[in-house]
């Protein structure tokens, strides 16, 4: 239930309608703005700057200037600021979660979960800041020492999507800052406030001007400036494979370090020997969380012949109980999709499945609640030639494909250019090891549908990207190794 009005959120200083550059809250040079709407009601919640090349360049310059001092701070100083940032988020969880639901639409309980997860990532990297250790390697020369130190890469450009507007950035901003880097953030145009929030948090915990900068506006212009600038040494991107490849290409001339967390087309395999209750519960959460708008949501369910009909029946029963509602309503389990384009894609996938022999067991159409709401949907008799088999639907549709033996299930799961997350359900220990190894993805959930936490390396293979976020590995993305050879000792 909503506890704060929009005016209260703005009045408390959390929701900023300006960009944060060099420690100042500023407008676009030409004064251009754009409106941001609540996806559930399509009512305007704020108006923010629409910036382009010149403002981005200033943000990059500010980050470069700030890098000189920030990179020379001690790990303890950086850790302290990040610990305080995590605490600030936790202390204001309720109001910040409301801001998230307001701009993104997800149920308030999920928004709180995302805010907590974001605070966890920030804390995790505050802790990692103090473990950026070097190495001394046994020297092949009698009179020399070989040292290896880890240094911050420099100015970082971060571009993020709208589905997890706060936590996606936490696993980029926190390791960057922990490593001693400075950063220019470009959040999604649909959910800018949780991105601008990093400016608010940085200011409140006393992070020096220019260390964190946030710009909002014309994606292509900002992206071009970030990728082509020789000052920016690293791009970290989460979003579509199409834009990821574009940014990868644009970064080639300046030879940047890159992290790309791109699209997924996650399979979930239900084997005949699965615990079906467990599978149904996890499949429901793993599929319908955030209305199916996560890059690790199951897009394709492969269900073995022996349990296909039973799984379809139980999943349908469970899905019919999901409460579709405005994210602020008590007990809401599925909110709106982000906008009408997202609804159009879901409708296209359903229509395509129907023309190719798919049967809709429940849902299949827009929800009566409003233009951006869609009914939780289960489709059986899914086939490999359907759009849903190849493209990320990013919506609340569970499509069930049938398979006969283990190898067929694995081959079908791997028959995609993506490789982010995979899931499977079985009680056979030998099969757990076999299938875990055979699946071509960066992450595997075994008898689990939710696998994200700050302790683990999150990331994909194939067209799902490069690099890992979170875990002890996540900070390496923001560090360069330097080898020092000390002679004449
Ligand atoms: P999604 O489908 O998840 O929104 P996108 O890849 O379209 O994925 O968007 C992710 C982020 O990439 C957003 O912040 C968006 O503004 C940004 N973006 C989109 N096009 C470009 C571009 N040409 N250059 C840089 N960033 C872009």
Short mmCIF file of C-alpha atoms and ligand atoms in Angstrom, two decimals:
data_model
loop_
_atom_site.label_atom_id
_atom_site.label_comp_id
_atom_site.label_asym_id
_atom_site.label_seq_id
_atom_site.Cartn_x
_atom_site.Cartn_y
_atom_site.Cartn_z
CA UNK A 1 0.00 0.00 0.00
CA UNK A 2 1.17 3.48 -0.87
CA UNK A 3 2.44 5.36 2.18
CA UNK A 4 3.95 8.42 0.48
CA UNK A 5 2.61 10.90 -2.04
CA UNK A 6 4.65 11.84 -5.08
CA UNK A 7 5.14 15.29 -3.57
CA UNK A 8 6.55 13.71 -0.40
CA UNK A 9 9.03 11.62 -2.40
CA UNK A 10 10.10 14.72 -4.32
CA UNK A 11 10.08 16.86 -1.19
CA UNK A 12 12.38 14.42 0.62
CA UNK A 13 14.87 14.92 -2.20
CA UNK A 14 14.89 11.35 -3.53
CA UNK A 15 13.22 12.01 -6.86
CA UNK A 16 15.34 14.50 -8.79
CA UNK A 17 14.25 16.18 -12.00
CA UNK A 18 17.75 17.26 -13.01
CA UNK A 19 21.03 15.70 -14.14
CA UNK A 20 24.00 15.31 -11.83
CA UNK A 21 27.23 16.54 -13.40
CA UNK A 22 30.40 17.55 -11.53
CA UNK A 23 28.49 17.64 -8.25
CA UNK A 24 25.78 20.01 -9.54
CA UNK A 25 22.13 19.35 -10.34
CA UNK A 26 21.71 20.79 -13.83
CA UNK A 27 19.28 21.12 -16.76
CA UNK A 28 20.00 20.35 -20.42
CA UNK A 29 22.09 23.04 -22.14
CA UNK A 30 19.19 23.86 -24.44
CA UNK A 31 16.60 23.40 -21.70
CA UNK A 32 15.01 20.37 -23.35
CA UNK A 33 13.05 18.03 -21.09
CA UNK A 34 10.91 14.93 -21.31
CA UNK A 35 8.14 13.47 -19.20
CA UNK A 36 8.33 10.18 -17.33
CA UNK A 37 5.08 8.31 -16.71
CA UNK A 38 3.88 5.68 -14.25
CA UNK A 39 3.49 2.55 -16.42
CA UNK A 40 0.39 1.43 -14.50
CA UNK A 41 -1.60 4.62 -14.96
CA UNK A 42 0.38 6.37 -17.72
CA UNK A 43 0.19 9.52 -15.57
CA UNK A 44 3.24 11.82 -15.57
CA UNK A 45 5.40 11.50 -12.47
CA UNK A 46 8.21 13.85 -13.39
CA UNK A 47 9.99 15.86 -16.06
CA UNK A 48 13.71 15.51 -16.57
CA UNK A 49 16.45 16.84 -18.83
CA UNK A 50 16.90 15.48 -22.33
CA UNK A 51 20.65 15.87 -22.81
CA UNK A 52 23.07 14.90 -25.56
CA UNK A 53 26.71 15.18 -26.52
CA UNK A 54 27.81 18.40 -24.80
CA UNK A 55 26.48 17.51 -21.36
CA UNK A 56 27.86 13.96 -21.63
CA UNK A 57 31.26 15.36 -22.54
CA UNK A 58 31.19 17.61 -19.49
CA UNK A 59 30.25 14.65 -17.30
CA UNK A 60 33.18 12.66 -18.72
CA UNK A 61 35.56 15.57 -18.11
CA UNK A 62 34.29 15.89 -14.55
CA UNK A 63 34.84 12.18 -14.00
CA UNK A 64 38.37 12.47 -15.39
CA UNK A 65 39.24 15.34 -13.07
CA UNK A 66 37.72 13.56 -10.08
CA UNK A 67 39.62 10.37 -10.91
CA UNK A 68 42.93 11.97 -9.91
CA UNK A 69 41.95 12.25 -6.26
CA UNK A 70 39.41 9.42 -5.98
CA UNK A 71 41.84 6.82 -7.33
CA UNK A 72 44.36 7.91 -4.70
CA UNK A 73 42.00 7.52 -1.73
CA UNK A 74 42.58 4.54 0.52
CA UNK A 75 40.46 1.44 0.16
CA UNK A 76 39.14 2.07 3.66
CA UNK A 77 37.88 5.56 2.69
CA UNK A 78 36.09 4.21 -0.39
CA UNK A 79 34.68 1.28 1.57
CA UNK A 80 33.39 3.66 4.21
CA UNK A 81 31.48 5.76 1.67
CA UNK A 82 29.93 2.67 0.10
CA UNK A 83 28.96 1.21 3.47
CA UNK A 84 27.20 4.47 4.24
CA UNK A 85 25.47 4.41 0.88
CA UNK A 86 24.17 0.87 1.52
CA UNK A 87 22.93 1.91 4.94
CA UNK A 88 21.20 4.98 3.55
CA UNK A 89 19.27 2.79 1.12
CA UNK A 90 18.30 0.38 3.90
CA UNK A 91 17.23 3.21 6.21
CA UNK A 92 14.94 4.62 3.50
CA UNK A 93 13.83 1.36 1.93
CA UNK A 94 10.10 2.05 2.03
CA UNK A 95 10.12 5.43 0.33
CA UNK A 96 12.75 4.36 -2.22
CA UNK A 97 10.80 1.19 -3.07
CA UNK A 98 7.75 3.34 -3.70
CA UNK A 99 9.73 5.51 -6.09
CA UNK A 100 10.81 2.34 -7.91
CA UNK A 101 7.25 1.01 -8.20
CA UNK A 102 6.08 4.41 -9.35
CA UNK A 103 8.41 4.55 -12.34
CA UNK A 104 8.77 0.84 -13.09
CA UNK A 105 5.42 -0.68 -12.10
CA UNK A 106 6.57 -3.82 -10.26
CA UNK A 107 4.72 -4.88 -7.10
CA UNK A 108 5.91 -3.00 -4.03
CA UNK A 109 7.14 -6.20 -2.38
CA UNK A 110 9.38 -6.85 -5.40
CA UNK A 111 10.55 -3.22 -5.38
CA UNK A 112 11.61 -3.60 -1.76
CA UNK A 113 13.40 -6.80 -2.69
CA UNK A 114 15.25 -4.98 -5.48
CA UNK A 115 16.25 -2.11 -3.19
CA UNK A 116 17.54 -4.59 -0.61
CA UNK A 117 19.45 -6.47 -3.28
CA UNK A 118 20.97 -3.19 -4.48
CA UNK A 119 22.07 -2.35 -0.93
CA UNK A 120 23.57 -5.86 -0.67
CA UNK A 121 25.63 -5.32 -3.82
CA UNK A 122 26.85 -1.97 -2.53
CA UNK A 123 27.83 -3.54 0.78
CA UNK A 124 29.48 -6.48 -0.95
CA UNK A 125 31.72 -4.20 -3.00
CA UNK A 126 32.41 -1.98 0.01
CA UNK A 127 33.86 -5.14 1.54
CA UNK A 128 35.72 -6.11 -1.63
CA UNK A 129 37.39 -2.67 -1.80
CA UNK A 130 39.71 -3.81 0.97
CA UNK A 131 40.68 -7.04 -0.78
CA UNK A 132 42.14 -5.62 -4.00
CA UNK A 133 45.34 -7.46 -3.28
CA UNK A 134 48.52 -7.62 -5.32
CA UNK A 135 50.87 -10.54 -5.89
CA UNK A 136 54.59 -11.27 -5.59
CA UNK A 137 55.62 -13.89 -8.13
CA UNK A 138 58.77 -16.02 -7.59
CA UNK A 139 61.37 -14.41 -9.81
CA UNK A 140 63.45 -16.34 -12.38
CA UNK A 141 66.21 -13.69 -11.83
CA UNK A 142 68.28 -13.82 -8.63
CA UNK A 143 68.44 -10.05 -8.26
CA UNK A 144 64.88 -9.13 -9.13
CA UNK A 145 61.42 -8.99 -7.58
CA UNK A 146 58.26 -9.37 -9.60
CA UNK A 147 55.24 -7.48 -8.32
CA UNK A 148 51.69 -7.40 -9.66
CA UNK A 149 49.34 -4.65 -8.54
CA UNK A 150 45.72 -3.95 -9.44
CA UNK A 151 44.81 -0.45 -10.57
CA UNK A 152 41.46 1.19 -11.35
CA UNK A 153 40.79 1.26 -15.09
CA UNK A 154 39.79 4.96 -15.05
CA UNK A 155 36.55 6.63 -16.09
CA UNK A 156 33.65 4.19 -16.56
CA UNK A 157 30.51 4.63 -18.68
CA UNK A 158 27.46 2.69 -17.46
CA UNK A 159 24.27 2.21 -19.48
CA UNK A 160 21.34 0.33 -17.97
CA UNK A 161 17.78 -0.82 -18.77
CA UNK A 162 14.46 -0.28 -17.02
CA UNK A 163 13.63 -3.71 -15.59
CA UNK A 164 15.86 -3.45 -12.48
CA UNK A 165 16.67 0.25 -12.48
CA UNK A 166 18.30 0.30 -9.05
CA UNK A 167 19.99 -3.08 -8.55
CA UNK A 168 21.43 -3.26 -12.09
CA UNK A 169 23.33 -0.07 -11.38
CA UNK A 170 24.42 -1.13 -7.90
CA UNK A 171 26.55 -3.91 -9.34
CA UNK A 172 28.23 -1.43 -11.70
CA UNK A 173 28.55 1.72 -9.58
CA UNK A 174 29.67 -0.02 -6.39
CA UNK A 175 32.53 -2.09 -7.87
CA UNK A 176 33.64 0.88 -10.00
CA UNK A 177 33.82 3.16 -6.96
CA UNK A 178 35.35 0.44 -4.78
CA UNK A 179 38.10 -0.05 -7.36
CA UNK A 180 38.86 3.70 -7.43
CA UNK A 181 37.14 4.46 -10.74
CA UNK A 182 34.81 7.37 -11.44
CA UNK A 183 31.63 6.94 -13.45
CA UNK A 184 29.14 8.46 -15.88
CA UNK A 185 25.74 6.76 -15.67
CA UNK A 186 23.03 6.73 -18.30
CA UNK A 187 19.90 5.04 -16.97
CA UNK A 188 16.99 3.97 -19.13
CA UNK A 189 14.74 6.78 -20.33
CA UNK A 190 11.76 4.87 -18.86
CA UNK A 191 13.18 4.64 -15.32
CA UNK A 192 15.61 7.53 -14.87
CA UNK A 193 14.81 8.31 -11.24
CA UNK A 194 16.46 5.21 -9.78
CA UNK A 195 19.54 6.14 -11.84
CA UNK A 196 19.54 9.76 -10.73
CA UNK A 197 19.20 8.39 -7.22
CA UNK A 198 22.90 7.45 -7.37
CA UNK A 199 23.65 11.18 -7.61
CA UNK A 200 21.51 11.80 -4.54
CA UNK A 201 23.17 8.96 -2.62
CA UNK A 202 26.67 10.05 -3.64
CA UNK A 203 25.95 13.59 -2.52
CA UNK A 204 24.43 12.51 0.78
CA UNK A 205 27.37 10.28 1.79
CA UNK A 206 29.94 12.88 0.78
CA UNK A 207 31.41 11.29 -2.32
CA UNK A 208 33.38 14.11 -4.00
CA UNK A 209 31.95 16.00 -6.97
CA UNK A 210 32.60 14.36 -10.34
CA UNK A 211 33.08 10.82 -9.00
CA UNK A 212 29.47 9.94 -9.84
CA UNK A 213 27.68 11.67 -12.72
CA UNK A 214 24.23 10.86 -14.12
CA UNK A 215 22.87 12.00 -17.49
CA UNK A 216 19.46 11.33 -19.03
CA UNK A 217 18.29 11.84 -22.58
CA UNK A 218 19.18 10.85 -26.10
CA UNK A 219 20.53 7.30 -25.81
CA UNK A 220 22.34 7.15 -29.16
CA UNK A 221 24.12 10.50 -28.66
CA UNK A 222 25.12 9.77 -25.06
CA UNK A 223 26.18 6.24 -25.98
CA UNK A 224 28.26 7.47 -28.92
CA UNK A 225 30.06 10.00 -26.73
CA UNK A 226 30.73 7.47 -23.96
CA UNK A 227 32.04 4.82 -26.33
CA UNK A 228 34.11 7.09 -28.57
CA UNK A 229 35.71 9.19 -25.86
CA UNK A 230 39.34 8.18 -25.26
CA UNK A 231 38.93 9.29 -21.64
CA UNK A 232 36.35 6.59 -20.90
CA UNK A 233 38.32 3.36 -20.35
CA UNK A 234 35.48 0.98 -19.67
CA UNK A 235 31.87 0.50 -20.76
CA UNK A 236 29.54 -1.57 -18.65
CA UNK A 237 26.21 -2.21 -20.32
CA UNK A 238 23.06 -4.14 -19.48
CA UNK A 239 20.38 -4.28 -22.13
CA UNK A 240 19.53 -5.81 -25.46
CA UNK A 241 21.99 -7.81 -27.52
CA UNK A 242 21.34 -5.45 -30.44
CA UNK A 243 22.49 -2.35 -28.53
CA UNK A 244 25.26 -4.31 -26.78
CA UNK A 245 26.79 -5.27 -30.12
CA UNK A 246 26.49 -1.69 -31.32
CA UNK A 247 28.34 -0.38 -28.25
CA UNK A 248 30.94 -3.15 -28.55
CA UNK A 249 31.64 -2.02 -32.12
CA UNK A 250 31.70 1.66 -31.21
CA UNK A 251 34.22 0.95 -28.44
CA UNK A 252 36.72 -0.75 -30.73
CA UNK A 253 38.59 2.38 -31.80
CA UNK A 254 39.45 3.33 -28.24
CA UNK A 255 40.07 -0.28 -27.14
CA UNK A 256 37.93 -0.15 -24.04
CA UNK A 257 37.43 -2.80 -21.43
CA UNK A 258 33.83 -4.06 -21.74
CA UNK A 259 31.20 -5.81 -19.66
CA UNK A 260 28.03 -6.75 -21.50
CA UNK A 261 25.05 -8.29 -19.79
CA UNK A 262 22.70 -8.87 -22.70
CA UNK A 263 19.57 -10.72 -23.66
CA UNK A 264 18.64 -14.17 -22.48
CA UNK A 265 16.25 -16.82 -23.70
CA UNK A 266 16.36 -18.98 -20.61
CA UNK A 267 15.21 -22.60 -20.80
CA UNK A 268 13.75 -24.53 -17.88
CA UNK A 269 13.77 -28.30 -18.27
CA UNK A 270 11.32 -30.34 -16.22
CA UNK A 271 12.39 -34.00 -16.21
CA UNK A 272 10.05 -36.91 -15.53
CA UNK A 273 11.64 -37.43 -12.10
CA UNK A 274 11.19 -33.81 -10.94
CA UNK A 275 9.41 -32.83 -7.77
CA UNK A 276 6.47 -31.27 -9.59
CA UNK A 277 5.26 -29.13 -6.69
CA UNK A 278 8.70 -27.60 -6.38
CA UNK A 279 8.95 -27.19 -10.16
CA UNK A 280 5.57 -25.48 -10.43
CA UNK A 281 6.29 -23.07 -7.57
CA UNK A 282 9.74 -22.13 -8.87
CA UNK A 283 8.56 -21.98 -12.45
CA UNK A 284 5.86 -19.52 -11.42
CA UNK A 285 8.22 -17.21 -9.58
CA UNK A 286 11.00 -17.64 -12.14
CA UNK A 287 8.66 -16.83 -15.00
CA UNK A 288 6.19 -14.25 -13.71
CA UNK A 289 8.45 -12.20 -11.43
CA UNK A 290 8.52 -8.59 -12.66
CA UNK A 291 5.76 -9.62 -15.12
CA UNK A 292 8.28 -11.79 -16.96
CA UNK A 293 10.51 -8.80 -17.64
CA UNK A 294 13.87 -10.09 -16.45
CA UNK A 295 16.76 -11.27 -18.58
CA UNK A 296 16.94 -14.52 -16.61
CA UNK A 297 13.20 -15.27 -16.70
CA UNK A 298 12.34 -18.59 -18.27
CA UNK A 299 11.31 -18.07 -21.85
CA UNK A 300 11.00 -21.75 -22.82
CA UNK A 301 9.78 -24.61 -20.66
CA UNK A 302 10.89 -28.04 -21.92
CA UNK A 303 8.76 -30.64 -20.20
CA UNK A 304 9.39 -34.38 -20.51
CA UNK A 305 6.65 -36.51 -22.00
CA UNK A 306 5.76 -38.40 -18.81
CA UNK A 307 4.89 -35.27 -16.79
CA UNK A 308 3.93 -32.86 -19.56
CA UNK A 309 0.17 -32.89 -19.10
CA UNK A 310 0.34 -32.95 -15.30
CA UNK A 311 2.85 -30.07 -15.18
CA UNK A 312 0.74 -28.04 -17.61
CA UNK A 313 -2.36 -28.62 -15.49
CA UNK A 314 -0.69 -27.70 -12.20
CA UNK A 315 1.12 -24.68 -13.64
CA UNK A 316 -2.12 -23.38 -15.13
CA UNK A 317 -3.89 -23.77 -11.80
CA UNK A 318 -1.09 -21.92 -10.01
CA UNK A 319 -0.84 -19.14 -12.59
CA UNK A 320 -4.58 -18.51 -12.44
CA UNK A 321 -4.12 -17.60 -8.77
CA UNK A 322 -1.61 -14.83 -9.49
CA UNK A 323 -2.97 -11.46 -8.47
CA UNK A 324 -2.63 -8.97 -11.30
CA UNK A 325 -2.86 -5.44 -9.92
CA UNK A 326 -1.31 -2.03 -9.70
CA UNK A 327 2.04 -2.55 -7.95
CA UNK A 328 0.80 -0.52 -4.99
CA UNK A 329 -2.23 -2.76 -4.34
CA UNK A 330 -2.07 -5.11 -1.37
CA UNK A 331 -0.91 -8.57 -2.42
CA UNK A 332 -0.11 -7.57 -6.01
CA UNK A 333 1.94 -10.31 -7.71
CA UNK A 334 2.00 -9.11 -11.29
CA UNK A 335 2.03 -5.43 -12.21
CA UNK A 336 1.89 -3.74 -15.59
CA UNK A 337 4.42 -4.18 -18.38
CA UNK A 338 6.71 -1.22 -18.94
CA UNK A 339 4.81 0.30 -21.90
CA UNK A 340 2.53 -0.42 -24.83
CA UNK A 341 5.42 -1.58 -27.04
CA UNK A 342 6.07 -4.36 -24.52
CA UNK A 343 2.39 -5.36 -24.67
CA UNK A 344 2.51 -5.38 -28.47
CA UNK A 345 5.46 -7.81 -28.43
CA UNK A 346 3.68 -10.16 -26.04
CA UNK A 347 0.55 -10.05 -28.20
CA UNK A 348 2.62 -10.81 -31.27
CA UNK A 349 4.19 -13.85 -29.61
CA UNK A 350 0.81 -15.18 -28.51
CA UNK A 351 -0.74 -14.67 -31.95
CA UNK A 352 2.24 -16.31 -33.64
CA UNK A 353 2.08 -19.29 -31.26
CA UNK A 354 -1.63 -19.73 -31.93
CA UNK A 355 -1.22 -19.75 -35.69
CA UNK A 356 1.49 -22.41 -35.36
CA UNK A 357 -0.57 -24.83 -33.28
CA UNK A 358 -0.08 -23.50 -29.73
CA UNK A 359 -3.04 -23.81 -27.34
CA UNK A 360 -3.68 -21.16 -24.70
CA UNK A 361 -4.65 -22.82 -21.40
CA UNK A 362 -5.06 -19.58 -19.51
CA UNK A 363 -4.63 -15.86 -20.26
CA UNK A 364 -3.54 -14.91 -23.74
CA UNK A 365 -4.87 -11.37 -23.88
CA UNK A 366 -4.70 -7.90 -22.36
CA UNK A 367 -5.93 -7.60 -18.82
CA UNK A 368 -8.99 -5.49 -18.11
CA UNK A 369 -6.99 -3.37 -15.63
CA UNK A 370 -5.55 -1.16 -18.36
CA UNK A 371 -3.51 -0.75 -21.51
CA UNK A 372 -0.22 -1.97 -20.05
CA UNK A 373 -1.55 -5.01 -18.18
CA UNK A 374 -1.48 -8.54 -19.63
CA UNK A 375 -3.00 -11.73 -18.29
CA UNK A 376 -0.58 -14.37 -16.97
CA UNK A 377 -0.54 -16.88 -19.79
CA UNK A 378 0.23 -20.57 -20.28
CA UNK A 379 0.61 -21.96 -23.81
CA UNK A 380 1.03 -25.68 -24.56
CA UNK A 381 2.15 -27.50 -27.71
CA UNK A 382 4.86 -24.89 -28.30
CA UNK A 383 7.05 -25.62 -31.36
CA UNK A 384 10.62 -24.68 -32.34
CA UNK A 385 9.43 -22.54 -35.25
CA UNK A 386 7.48 -20.16 -33.00
CA UNK A 387 8.81 -16.66 -32.27
CA UNK A 388 8.75 -17.47 -28.57
CA UNK A 389 11.35 -20.18 -29.15
CA UNK A 390 13.84 -17.70 -30.61
CA UNK A 391 13.16 -14.29 -29.13
CA UNK A 392 13.03 -13.06 -25.58
CA UNK A 393 9.32 -12.40 -24.98
CA UNK A 394 9.91 -10.27 -21.87
CA UNK A 395 6.36 -10.79 -20.74
CA UNK A 396 4.12 -13.09 -18.69
CA UNK A 397 3.87 -16.08 -21.03
CA UNK A 398 4.90 -19.60 -20.11
CA UNK A 399 5.33 -21.64 -23.30
CA UNK A 400 5.61 -25.43 -22.84
CA UNK A 401 7.58 -27.53 -25.33
CA UNK A 402 7.50 -31.34 -25.14
CA UNK A 403 10.59 -33.62 -25.26
CA UNK A 404 11.26 -37.36 -24.90
CA UNK A 405 14.77 -38.11 -23.62
CA UNK A 406 17.48 -36.25 -21.70
CA UNK A 407 19.70 -35.48 -24.69
CA UNK A 408 16.76 -34.12 -26.67
CA UNK A 409 15.92 -31.82 -23.76
CA UNK A 410 19.48 -30.56 -23.48
CA UNK A 411 19.82 -30.02 -27.23
CA UNK A 412 16.56 -28.09 -27.35
CA UNK A 413 17.58 -25.94 -24.36
CA UNK A 414 20.89 -25.13 -26.06
CA UNK A 415 19.34 -24.39 -29.46
CA UNK A 416 19.62 -20.63 -29.08
CA UNK A 417 22.30 -18.01 -29.66
CA UNK A 418 21.76 -16.84 -26.07
CA UNK A 419 23.36 -18.31 -22.96
CA UNK A 420 22.55 -16.38 -19.80
CA UNK A 421 20.65 -18.61 -17.36
CA UNK A 422 19.21 -22.14 -17.55
CA UNK A 423 17.19 -24.09 -15.05
CA UNK A 424 16.21 -27.72 -14.63
CA UNK A 425 14.26 -29.84 -12.20
CA UNK A 426 15.18 -33.44 -11.39
CA UNK A 427 15.83 -35.66 -8.37
CA UNK A 428 18.56 -37.74 -10.03
CA UNK A 429 22.00 -36.78 -8.68
CA UNK A 430 23.96 -38.09 -11.66
CA UNK A 431 21.65 -36.21 -14.00
CA UNK A 432 22.19 -33.01 -12.00
CA UNK A 433 25.92 -33.15 -12.77
CA UNK A 434 25.49 -34.24 -16.40
CA UNK A 435 22.94 -31.61 -17.30
CA UNK A 436 24.62 -28.77 -15.34
CA UNK A 437 27.73 -29.31 -17.42
CA UNK A 438 25.93 -29.75 -20.72
CA UNK A 439 23.89 -26.56 -20.58
CA UNK A 440 25.47 -23.66 -22.48
CA UNK A 441 24.87 -20.76 -20.14
CA UNK A 442 26.71 -18.65 -17.61
CA UNK A 443 24.35 -19.63 -14.79
CA UNK A 444 22.40 -22.78 -13.95
CA UNK A 445 19.62 -23.17 -11.41
CA UNK A 446 19.07 -26.77 -10.29
CA UNK A 447 15.68 -27.20 -8.63
CA UNK A 448 15.71 -23.41 -8.20
CA UNK A 449 14.04 -20.60 -10.10
CA UNK A 450 15.60 -17.58 -8.38
CA UNK A 451 19.40 -17.52 -8.29
CA UNK A 452 20.53 -13.89 -8.06
CA UNK A 453 22.49 -12.63 -5.03
CA UNK A 454 25.51 -10.39 -4.58
CA UNK A 455 27.80 -13.35 -3.77
CA UNK A 456 27.61 -14.98 -7.23
CA UNK A 457 29.17 -14.18 -10.63
CA UNK A 458 26.23 -13.05 -12.76
CA UNK A 459 26.70 -13.12 -16.52
CA UNK A 460 26.36 -15.07 -19.71
CA UNK A 461 28.04 -16.76 -22.65
CA UNK A 462 27.39 -16.61 -26.41
CA UNK A 463 25.17 -13.64 -27.41
CA UNK A 464 24.24 -13.05 -23.75
CA UNK A 465 27.45 -11.14 -23.22
CA UNK A 466 30.87 -10.97 -21.63
CA UNK A 467 32.09 -10.32 -18.12
CA UNK A 468 30.61 -11.07 -14.71
CA UNK A 469 28.88 -8.88 -12.14
CA UNK A 470 28.81 -9.51 -8.40
CA UNK A 471 31.01 -11.94 -6.44
CA UNK A 472 34.74 -11.46 -5.97
CA UNK A 473 35.07 -11.56 -9.77
CA UNK A 474 32.84 -8.52 -10.32
CA UNK A 475 35.46 -6.03 -9.21
CA UNK A 476 38.07 -7.39 -11.64
CA UNK A 477 36.04 -5.82 -14.45
CA UNK A 478 37.08 -2.39 -13.08
CA UNK A 479 40.76 -3.17 -12.51
CA UNK A 480 43.84 -3.51 -14.68
CA UNK A 481 46.80 -5.65 -13.71
CA UNK A 482 50.16 -3.92 -13.67
CA UNK A 483 53.34 -5.99 -13.53
CA UNK A 484 56.38 -4.26 -12.01
CA UNK A 485 59.87 -5.67 -12.48
CA UNK A 486 62.31 -4.52 -9.78
CA UNK A 487 65.90 -5.16 -10.91
CA UNK A 488 69.30 -4.78 -9.25
CA UNK A 489 68.23 -5.92 -5.80
P1 LIG B 1 15.77 -2.91 -23.36
O1 LIG B 1 15.07 -3.62 -24.46
O2 LIG B 1 16.05 -3.74 -22.18
O3 LIG B 1 15.21 -1.56 -23.06
P2 LIG B 1 17.86 -1.57 -24.75
O4 LIG B 1 19.14 -2.18 -25.17
O5 LIG B 1 16.99 -0.98 -25.79
O6 LIG B 1 17.20 -2.70 -23.92
O7 LIG B 1 18.10 -0.44 -23.67
C1 LIG B 1 19.02 -0.58 -22.63
C2 LIG B 1 19.73 0.75 -22.43
O8 LIG B 1 20.44 1.06 -23.61
C3 LIG B 1 18.79 1.91 -22.16
O9 LIG B 1 19.40 2.76 -21.21
C4 LIG B 1 18.72 2.58 -23.52
O10 LIG B 1 18.43 3.95 -23.44
C5 LIG B 1 20.14 2.36 -24.00
N1 LIG B 1 20.30 2.50 -25.46
C6 LIG B 1 19.41 2.23 -26.43
N2 LIG B 1 19.94 2.50 -27.64
C7 LIG B 1 21.20 2.95 -27.42
C8 LIG B 1 22.27 3.40 -28.25
N3 LIG B 1 22.15 3.44 -29.57
N4 LIG B 1 23.41 3.79 -27.65
C9 LIG B 1 23.54 3.75 -26.32
N5 LIG B 1 22.59 3.34 -25.48
C10 LIG B 1 21.43 2.94 -26.01
#
